[in-house]
mmCIF file of C-alpha atoms in Angstrom:
data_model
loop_
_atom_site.group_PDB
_atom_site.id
_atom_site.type_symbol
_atom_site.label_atom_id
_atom_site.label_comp_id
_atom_site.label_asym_id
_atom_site.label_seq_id
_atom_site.Cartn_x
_atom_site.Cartn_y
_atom_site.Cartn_z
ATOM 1 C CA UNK Z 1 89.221 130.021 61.945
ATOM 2 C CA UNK Z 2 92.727 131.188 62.405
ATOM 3 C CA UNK Z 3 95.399 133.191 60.415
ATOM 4 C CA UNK Z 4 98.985 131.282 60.129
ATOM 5 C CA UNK Z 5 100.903 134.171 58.739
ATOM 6 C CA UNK Z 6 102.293 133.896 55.492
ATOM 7 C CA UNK Z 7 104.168 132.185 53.187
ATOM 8 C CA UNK Z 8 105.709 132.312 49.575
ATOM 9 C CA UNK Z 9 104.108 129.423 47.080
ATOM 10 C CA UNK Z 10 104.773 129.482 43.308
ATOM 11 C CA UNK Z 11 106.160 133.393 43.399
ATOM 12 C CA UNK Z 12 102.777 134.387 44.922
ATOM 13 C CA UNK Z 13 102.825 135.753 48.746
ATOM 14 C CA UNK Z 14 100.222 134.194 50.222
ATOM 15 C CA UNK Z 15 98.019 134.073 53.290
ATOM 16 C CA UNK Z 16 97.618 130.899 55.662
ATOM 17 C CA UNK Z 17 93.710 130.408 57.004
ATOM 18 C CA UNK Z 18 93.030 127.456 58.897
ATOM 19 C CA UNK Z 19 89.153 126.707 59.275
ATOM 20 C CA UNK Z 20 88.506 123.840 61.498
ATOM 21 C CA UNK Z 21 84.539 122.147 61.960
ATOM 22 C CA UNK Z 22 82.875 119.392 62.807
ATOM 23 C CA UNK Z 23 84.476 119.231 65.994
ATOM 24 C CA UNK Z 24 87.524 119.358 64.906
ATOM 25 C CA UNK Z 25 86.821 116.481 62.753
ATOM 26 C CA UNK Z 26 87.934 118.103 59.587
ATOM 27 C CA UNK Z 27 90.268 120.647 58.864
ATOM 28 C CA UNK Z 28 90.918 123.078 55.835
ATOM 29 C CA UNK Z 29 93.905 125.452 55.363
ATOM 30 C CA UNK Z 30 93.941 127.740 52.633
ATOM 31 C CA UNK Z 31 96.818 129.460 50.598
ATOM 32 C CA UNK Z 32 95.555 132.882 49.780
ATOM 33 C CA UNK Z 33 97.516 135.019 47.083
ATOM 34 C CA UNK Z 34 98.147 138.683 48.491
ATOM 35 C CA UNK Z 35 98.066 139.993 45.185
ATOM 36 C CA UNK Z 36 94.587 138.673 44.073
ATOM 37 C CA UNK Z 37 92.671 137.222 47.179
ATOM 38 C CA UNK Z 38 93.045 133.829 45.042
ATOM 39 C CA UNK Z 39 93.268 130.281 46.218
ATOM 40 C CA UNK Z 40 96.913 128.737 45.770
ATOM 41 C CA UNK Z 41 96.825 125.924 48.120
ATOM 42 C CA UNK Z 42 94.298 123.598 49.845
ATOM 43 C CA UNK Z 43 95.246 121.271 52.250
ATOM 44 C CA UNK Z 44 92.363 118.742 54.241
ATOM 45 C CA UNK Z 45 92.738 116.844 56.991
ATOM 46 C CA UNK Z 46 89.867 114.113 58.054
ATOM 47 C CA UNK Z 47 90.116 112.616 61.241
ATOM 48 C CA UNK Z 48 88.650 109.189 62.035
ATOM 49 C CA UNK Z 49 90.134 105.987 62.644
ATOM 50 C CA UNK Z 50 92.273 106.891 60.142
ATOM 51 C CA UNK Z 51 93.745 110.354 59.093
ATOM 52 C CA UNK Z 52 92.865 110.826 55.589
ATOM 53 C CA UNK Z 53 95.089 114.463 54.633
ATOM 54 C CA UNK Z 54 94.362 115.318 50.486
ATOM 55 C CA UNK Z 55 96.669 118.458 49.229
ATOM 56 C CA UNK Z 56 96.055 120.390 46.271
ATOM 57 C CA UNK Z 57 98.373 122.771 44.602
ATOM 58 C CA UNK Z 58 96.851 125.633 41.954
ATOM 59 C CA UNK Z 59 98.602 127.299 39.060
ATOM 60 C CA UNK Z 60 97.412 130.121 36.689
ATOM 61 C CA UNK Z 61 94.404 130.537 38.536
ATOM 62 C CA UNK Z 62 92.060 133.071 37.903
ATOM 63 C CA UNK Z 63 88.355 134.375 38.400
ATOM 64 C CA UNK Z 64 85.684 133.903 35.666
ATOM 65 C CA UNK Z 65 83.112 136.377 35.171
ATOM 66 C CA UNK Z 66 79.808 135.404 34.344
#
């Protein structure tokens, strides 16, 4: 796992952390808001024959409590 610095996405300041497994296989970096340790961003790569990359982009998120 490995810190990218930061960026700005949607008026949030967010954190980049890039987890990588499987070998390498697969990697995950995550947008992470400053202001409320929440997910923004997603982005996942697969690596096979074929790359296979899936982004996701999150808006008015915020935690549920049970």
């Amino acid at each position: 796992m490995k810190s990218g610095g930061s960026v700005n996405v949607d008026g949030e300041v967010c954190d980049i952390i890039e987890a990588s497994y499987l070998k390498g296989q697969r990697t995950r970096v995550f947008w992470i808001s400053r202001r409320d340790r929440l997910p923004r961003r997603l982005e996942e790569t697969i690596r096979g024959t074929r790359d296979i990359v899936v982004r996701e982009r999150w808006r008015n998120v915020r935690s549920v409590q049970a």
